[in-house]
Amino acid sequence: MRHALEGASRGRRLPGGCVSLVGAGPGDPGLVTLKAGQRLWEAGVVYPDALVSRPFPDLCGPHTKRVAVG
């Protein structure tokens, strides 16, 4: 599995895994920070809750597994 930070940390891989908590802010996907967008795109799994607005899961990469947690 690709590491979520691969490429984000100057190309180096960190051992083990990584968990990132990405906030949705005011709900506008255009206001997501570049780092948050990159983490979503590179994530192996994303756990969006019911408060996440509809466009946010679309920021995930095609390989990202999405698990709704209500």
Tab-separated table of C-alpha atoms in Angstrom:
chain	number	residue	atom	x	y	z
A	1	MET	CA	0.000	0.000	0.000
A	2	ARG	CA	1.304	3.420	-0.881
A	3	HIS	CA	2.053	5.628	2.058
A	4	ALA	CA	-0.269	8.628	2.404
A	5	LEU	CA	2.682	11.022	2.596
A	6	GLU	CA	4.675	9.676	-0.331
A	7	GLY	CA	5.581	12.691	-2.409
A	8	ALA	CA	4.248	15.094	0.192
A	9	SER	CA	7.357	14.839	2.360
A	10	ARG	CA	9.974	15.621	-0.288
A	11	GLY	CA	9.690	12.136	-1.791
A	12	ARG	CA	10.626	10.170	1.314
A	13	ARG	CA	8.592	7.299	2.712
A	14	LEU	CA	7.843	7.073	6.384
A	15	PRO	CA	7.801	3.633	8.011
A	16	GLY	CA	4.526	2.131	9.116
A	17	GLY	CA	1.482	4.167	8.304
A	18	CYS	CA	0.035	7.594	8.676
A	19	VAL	CA	-3.261	8.967	9.919
A	20	SER	CA	-4.348	12.456	8.895
A	21	LEU	CA	-7.357	14.240	10.319
A	22	VAL	CA	-8.649	16.554	7.593
A	23	GLY	CA	-11.311	19.073	8.556
A	24	ALA	CA	-13.927	20.185	6.071
A	25	GLY	CA	-13.915	23.773	7.334
A	26	PRO	CA	-16.962	25.786	6.254
A	27	GLY	CA	-17.993	23.110	3.753
A	28	ASP	CA	-16.577	24.615	0.560
A	29	PRO	CA	-14.182	22.153	-1.141
A	30	GLY	CA	-12.453	25.136	-2.755
A	31	LEU	CA	-11.213	26.174	0.686
A	32	VAL	CA	-9.433	22.904	1.519
A	33	THR	CA	-5.714	23.466	2.030
A	34	LEU	CA	-3.337	22.080	-0.574
A	35	LYS	CA	-1.910	19.653	1.967
A	36	ALA	CA	-5.376	18.385	2.961
A	37	GLY	CA	-6.307	17.892	-0.697
A	38	GLN	CA	-3.073	16.017	-1.320
A	39	ARG	CA	-3.648	13.778	1.709
A	40	LEU	CA	-7.171	12.963	0.491
A	41	TRP	CA	-5.918	12.230	-3.034
A	42	GLU	CA	-3.118	9.934	-1.844
A	43	ALA	CA	-5.029	8.206	0.978
A	44	GLY	CA	-5.551	4.462	0.940
A	45	VAL	CA	-8.750	4.725	3.005
A	46	VAL	CA	-10.945	7.711	3.918
A	47	TYR	CA	-13.628	7.613	6.635
A	48	PRO	CA	-16.014	10.525	5.951
A	49	ASP	CA	-18.732	11.216	8.494
A	50	ALA	CA	-22.268	12.460	7.838
A	51	LEU	CA	-21.211	16.111	8.258
A	52	VAL	CA	-18.913	16.063	5.222
A	53	SER	CA	-20.448	17.884	2.269
A	54	ARG	CA	-20.956	15.908	-0.922
A	55	PRO	CA	-17.960	17.215	-2.968
A	56	PHE	CA	-15.301	16.266	-0.410
A	57	PRO	CA	-15.127	12.540	-1.215
A	58	ASP	CA	-14.606	13.589	-4.844
A	59	LEU	CA	-11.205	14.964	-3.765
A	60	CYS	CA	-10.069	11.389	-3.103
A	61	GLY	CA	-8.004	9.506	-5.633
A	62	PRO	CA	-9.451	6.729	-7.796
A	63	HIS	CA	-7.682	4.081	-5.679
A	64	THR	CA	-8.981	5.435	-2.351
A	65	LYS	CA	-11.421	3.219	-0.453
A	66	ARG	CA	-14.230	5.250	1.119
A	67	VAL	CA	-15.916	3.958	4.281
A	68	ALA	CA	-18.870	6.043	5.465
A	69	VAL	CA	-19.027	6.214	9.250
A	70	GLY	CA	-22.288	8.111	9.701
